[in-house]
Amino acid sequence: MLNMIKRFLEMLFPWKNNTDSRNRAKSRLKLIIAHDRASINSDMLKAMREEILDVVARYVEVDREEMEFSLSNDQRMTSLTANLPIRQVKRLSELKENLTENSAFDLQDIEIVETERGPEEANA
Amino acid sequence: MSRIIVVTSGKGGVGKTTTTSNLGAALAKHNRSVALVDADFGLRNLDLLLGLEERVVYTAIDVLAGECRLAQALVKDKRIKGLVLLPAAQNRNKESVQPEQMKKIATALAKGYDYILIDCPAGIELGFRNAISAAEEALIVTTPEVAAVRDADRVIGLLEAEGVNKISLIVNRVKPLMVEENKMMSVEDVLELLGVPLIGVVPDDEKVIVATNRGEPLVLGEYESVPAQAYSNIARRLEGEKVPFLDLMANQGNIFSRLRRMFGG
Ligand SMILES: Nc1ncnc2c1ncn2[C@@H]1O[C@H](COP(=O)(O)OP(=O)(O)O)[C@@H](O)[C@H]1O
Ligand SMILES: [Mg+2]
């Protein structure tokens, strides 16, 4: 009987007793899904990182120790963020040599953002 | 142009087979020709949900082995024009089918039917790869539960990697009262997490189980019911119609929730 009254009260005032499992589920899932999406292809990420570095290294000298590679999610868009501190921009003549070797790459398609370290070291 | 659609989920028991049978019947009701393909080799049950189990003679395996023609293996549903089933083998080694073979079958069916609906097995192994091999579109079935949503997200990622980009979501077994009491995730919650467009919401309803017992898709039953309406709405949305989503709360006669709403709780 006591139980019945308790259940009745719970049904009438659910917020009193409720642990809000709906929002628990949601916040847990947000974490799990972000992790799943990023970790599905950690091998691929590694391979991609090496390849991107090889391409960038044709044009500028990259600080391999300092660079950062990360995946993040927003809705179904997963984005790759690469932060590549540049030590030194290569000279044009050097570039041209590389380009003839590898004509598949169009210089204009590659945007190089220099970090603070870049110009300093280039001057030094 | 015919459409090849896989019904998949990752997790088992969330309602793929129920969805496939009801959607097939609903589309046939809309005068579409529909071939349902049971890709759950070894654990077939689409024939059971359709009530066609007694009439299965050949299966997809027999077709692949050249023991019968494709048309011979198709079981026609006598209750409704335009609906056929290609059964899966129950007792063969399920490893014996390869994605290329499934693709061949689905492509052949596409020549004669408007819709090819493929009922995918649980998991993401060979059976899954078989089922998605020919698919151009996917319907993801999930329930508002943690494990089902997580698996749905994995499967969406795998489908996108395979170039299946037309993906829509069906949220099954929704319990509006639990949602209202913050005990279950809402459809909006699930949508926000998965980020694919919604094509259907189906309530948790014992009529679904009763229909399964009878071997009669709900949409072919005599009586209108909310889940039957939900499935037939999905069929109409597949056909390109704009159909508003059902207000599941409207049908909930629970006195407590009504009282609470009265008090603004
Ligand atoms: N909307 C629903 N309401 C109630 N029961 C459901 C609903 N959808 C599915 N079920 C039940 O859930 C169980 C699993 O469904 P099924 O379609 O076989 O899942 P799957 O093919 O994904 O393994 C079945 O017993 C079915 O009757
Ligand atoms: Mg099934």
PDB file of C-alpha atoms in Angstrom, chain B residues 70-189:
ATOM      1  CA  LEU B  70      15.954 -15.502 -59.721  1.00  0.00           C
ATOM      2  CA  ALA B  71      12.258 -15.220 -60.598  1.00  0.00           C
ATOM      3  CA  GLN B  72      11.621 -18.722 -59.231  1.00  0.00           C
ATOM      4  CA  ALA B  73      13.042 -17.854 -55.843  1.00  0.00           C
ATOM      5  CA  LEU B  74      10.818 -14.807 -55.363  1.00  0.00           C
ATOM      6  CA  VAL B  75       7.838 -15.421 -53.071  1.00  0.00           C
ATOM      7  CA  LYS B  76       4.829 -13.314 -54.059  1.00  0.00           C
ATOM      8  CA  ASP B  77       2.716 -11.831 -51.292  1.00  0.00           C
ATOM      9  CA  LYS B  78      -0.858 -12.773 -52.201  1.00  0.00           C
ATOM     10  CA  ARG B  79      -2.412 -10.119 -49.966  1.00  0.00           C
ATOM     11  CA  ILE B  80      -1.035  -7.245 -51.949  1.00  0.00           C
ATOM     12  CA  LYS B  81       0.004  -6.727 -55.539  1.00  0.00           C
ATOM     13  CA  GLY B  82       3.613  -5.925 -56.327  1.00  0.00           C
ATOM     14  CA  LEU B  83       5.286  -7.229 -53.166  1.00  0.00           C
ATOM     15  CA  VAL B  84       7.809 -10.079 -53.356  1.00  0.00           C
ATOM     16  CA  LEU B  85      10.405 -11.577 -51.025  1.00  0.00           C
ATOM     17  CA  LEU B  86      13.782 -13.048 -51.837  1.00  0.00           C
ATOM     18  CA  PRO B  87      14.426 -15.318 -48.833  1.00  0.00           C
ATOM     19  CA  ALA B  88      17.826 -15.929 -47.265  1.00  0.00           C
ATOM     20  CA  ALA B  89      19.106 -19.423 -46.653  1.00  0.00           C
ATOM     21  CA  GLN B  90      18.588 -20.594 -43.107  1.00  0.00           C
ATOM     22  CA  ASN B  91      21.050 -23.440 -42.865  1.00  0.00           C
ATOM     23  CA  ARG B  92      23.948 -22.655 -45.169  1.00  0.00           C
ATOM     24  CA  ASN B  93      27.218 -21.245 -44.061  1.00  0.00           C
ATOM     25  CA  LYS B  94      26.676 -17.518 -44.151  1.00  0.00           C
ATOM     26  CA  GLU B  95      30.294 -16.951 -45.077  1.00  0.00           C
ATOM     27  CA  SER B  96      29.517 -18.443 -48.458  1.00  0.00           C
ATOM     28  CA  VAL B  97      28.027 -15.239 -49.878  1.00  0.00           C
ATOM     29  CA  GLN B  98      30.209 -12.371 -51.071  1.00  0.00           C
ATOM     30  CA  PRO B  99      29.398  -8.676 -51.605  1.00  0.00           C
ATOM     31  CA  GLU B 100      29.823  -8.967 -55.376  1.00  0.00           C
ATOM     32  CA  GLN B 101      27.198 -11.718 -55.509  1.00  0.00           C
ATOM     33  CA  MET B 102      24.697  -9.751 -53.475  1.00  0.00           C
ATOM     34  CA  LYS B 103      25.275  -6.801 -55.724  1.00  0.00           C
ATOM     35  CA  LYS B 104      24.522  -8.934 -58.770  1.00  0.00           C
ATOM     36  CA  ILE B 105      21.217 -10.077 -57.282  1.00  0.00           C
ATOM     37  CA  ALA B 106      20.106  -6.593 -56.252  1.00  0.00           C
ATOM     38  CA  THR B 107      21.036  -5.115 -59.612  1.00  0.00           C
ATOM     39  CA  ALA B 108      19.082  -7.838 -61.391  1.00  0.00           C
ATOM     40  CA  LEU B 109      16.031  -7.169 -59.190  1.00  0.00           C
ATOM     41  CA  ALA B 110      16.313  -3.446 -59.894  1.00  0.00           C
ATOM     42  CA  LYS B 111      15.427  -4.167 -63.514  1.00  0.00           C
ATOM     43  CA  GLY B 112      11.986  -5.374 -62.512  1.00  0.00           C
ATOM     44  CA  TYR B 113      11.024  -3.502 -59.338  1.00  0.00           C
ATOM     45  CA  ASP B 114      10.663   0.131 -58.252  1.00  0.00           C
ATOM     46  CA  TYR B 115      12.121  -0.507 -54.806  1.00  0.00           C
ATOM     47  CA  ILE B 116      14.637  -3.056 -53.585  1.00  0.00           C
ATOM     48  CA  LEU B 117      14.669  -3.048 -49.770  1.00  0.00           C
ATOM     49  CA  ILE B 118      17.513  -4.994 -48.203  1.00  0.00           C
ATOM     50  CA  ASP B 119      17.109  -6.227 -44.619  1.00  0.00           C
ATOM     51  CA  CYS B 120      20.608  -6.064 -43.134  1.00  0.00           C
ATOM     52  CA  PRO B 121      21.884  -8.364 -40.378  1.00  0.00           C
ATOM     53  CA  ALA B 122      23.266  -6.938 -37.136  1.00  0.00           C
ATOM     54  CA  GLY B 123      26.977  -6.221 -36.912  1.00  0.00           C
ATOM     55  CA  ILE B 124      29.473  -4.651 -39.280  1.00  0.00           C
ATOM     56  CA  GLU B 125      31.164  -7.746 -40.687  1.00  0.00           C
ATOM     57  CA  LEU B 126      30.688  -9.657 -43.936  1.00  0.00           C
ATOM     58  CA  GLY B 127      26.888  -9.832 -43.638  1.00  0.00           C
ATOM     59  CA  PHE B 128      26.767  -6.050 -43.356  1.00  0.00           C
ATOM     60  CA  ARG B 129      29.121  -5.586 -46.304  1.00  0.00           C
ATOM     61  CA  ASN B 130      26.991  -7.945 -48.365  1.00  0.00           C
ATOM     62  CA  ALA B 131      23.835  -6.047 -47.519  1.00  0.00           C
ATOM     63  CA  ILE B 132      25.241  -2.618 -48.367  1.00  0.00           C
ATOM     64  CA  SER B 133      27.180  -3.675 -51.464  1.00  0.00           C
ATOM     65  CA  ALA B 134      24.461  -2.676 -53.916  1.00  0.00           C
ATOM     66  CA  ALA B 135      22.775   0.032 -51.861  1.00  0.00           C
ATOM     67  CA  GLU B 136      22.493   3.582 -53.107  1.00  0.00           C
ATOM     68  CA  GLU B 137      20.534   4.731 -50.077  1.00  0.00           C
ATOM     69  CA  ALA B 138      20.279   3.685 -46.451  1.00  0.00           C
ATOM     70  CA  LEU B 139      17.632   3.808 -43.761  1.00  0.00           C
ATOM     71  CA  ILE B 140      19.208   3.751 -40.329  1.00  0.00           C
ATOM     72  CA  VAL B 141      16.971   2.262 -37.656  1.00  0.00           C
ATOM     73  CA  THR B 142      17.739   3.111 -34.060  1.00  0.00           C
ATOM     74  CA  THR B 143      15.989   3.241 -30.709  1.00  0.00           C
ATOM     75  CA  PRO B 144      16.478   6.111 -28.240  1.00  0.00           C
ATOM     76  CA  GLU B 145      19.004   4.111 -26.246  1.00  0.00           C
ATOM     77  CA  VAL B 146      22.711   4.596 -25.713  1.00  0.00           C
ATOM     78  CA  ALA B 147      24.018   1.412 -27.361  1.00  0.00           C
ATOM     79  CA  ALA B 148      21.700   1.637 -30.359  1.00  0.00           C
ATOM     80  CA  VAL B 149      22.602   5.269 -31.050  1.00  0.00           C
ATOM     81  CA  ARG B 150      26.302   4.602 -30.734  1.00  0.00           C
ATOM     82  CA  ASP B 151      26.104   1.691 -33.182  1.00  0.00           C
ATOM     83  CA  ALA B 152      24.003   3.783 -35.546  1.00  0.00           C
ATOM     84  CA  ASP B 153      26.745   6.389 -35.608  1.00  0.00           C
ATOM     85  CA  ARG B 154      29.391   3.777 -36.422  1.00  0.00           C
ATOM     86  CA  VAL B 155      27.280   2.422 -39.250  1.00  0.00           C
ATOM     87  CA  ILE B 156      26.620   5.904 -40.664  1.00  0.00           C
ATOM     88  CA  GLY B 157      30.379   6.489 -40.721  1.00  0.00           C
ATOM     89  CA  LEU B 158      30.973   3.180 -42.526  1.00  0.00           C
ATOM     90  CA  LEU B 159      28.241   3.885 -45.070  1.00  0.00           C
ATOM     91  CA  GLU B 160      29.658   7.316 -45.821  1.00  0.00           C
ATOM     92  CA  ALA B 161      33.085   5.781 -46.283  1.00  0.00           C
ATOM     93  CA  GLU B 162      31.532   3.388 -48.817  1.00  0.00           C
ATOM     94  CA  GLY B 163      30.026   6.276 -50.737  1.00  0.00           C
ATOM     95  CA  VAL B 164      26.425   5.733 -49.593  1.00  0.00           C
ATOM     96  CA  ASN B 165      25.541   9.331 -48.883  1.00  0.00           C
ATOM     97  CA  LYS B 166      21.772   9.327 -49.007  1.00  0.00           C
ATOM     98  CA  ILE B 167      21.115   8.317 -45.415  1.00  0.00           C
ATOM     99  CA  SER B 168      17.929   8.878 -43.413  1.00  0.00           C
ATOM    100  CA  LEU B 169      17.047   8.038 -39.850  1.00  0.00           C
ATOM    101  CA  ILE B 170      14.126   6.126 -38.338  1.00  0.00           C
ATOM    102  CA  VAL B 171      13.758   6.370 -34.576  1.00  0.00           C
ATOM    103  CA  ASN B 172      11.865   3.293 -33.423  1.00  0.00           C
ATOM    104  CA  ARG B 173      10.285   2.279 -30.109  1.00  0.00           C
ATOM    105  CA  VAL B 174       9.848   5.795 -28.821  1.00  0.00           C
ATOM    106  CA  LYS B 175       8.000   5.993 -25.507  1.00  0.00           C
ATOM    107  CA  PRO B 176       6.549   9.496 -25.325  1.00  0.00           C
ATOM    108  CA  LEU B 177       5.657   9.237 -21.647  1.00  0.00           C
ATOM    109  CA  MET B 178       9.213   8.336 -20.711  1.00  0.00           C
ATOM    110  CA  VAL B 179      10.519  11.188 -22.824  1.00  0.00           C
ATOM    111  CA  GLU B 180       8.189  13.572 -21.090  1.00  0.00           C
ATOM    112  CA  GLU B 181       9.487  12.407 -17.734  1.00  0.00           C
ATOM    113  CA  ASN B 182      13.076  12.837 -18.910  1.00  0.00           C
ATOM    114  CA  LYS B 183      13.694   9.124 -18.623  1.00  0.00           C
ATOM    115  CA  MET B 184      14.334   8.580 -22.327  1.00  0.00           C
ATOM    116  CA  MET B 185      16.074  10.563 -25.038  1.00  0.00           C
ATOM    117  CA  SER B 186      13.738  12.379 -27.365  1.00  0.00           C
ATOM    118  CA  VAL B 187      13.778  12.102 -31.151  1.00  0.00           C
ATOM    119  CA  GLU B 188      15.382  15.559 -31.240  1.00  0.00           C
ATOM    120  CA  ASP B 189      18.136  14.399 -28.896  1.00  0.00           C
TER     121      ASP B 189
END
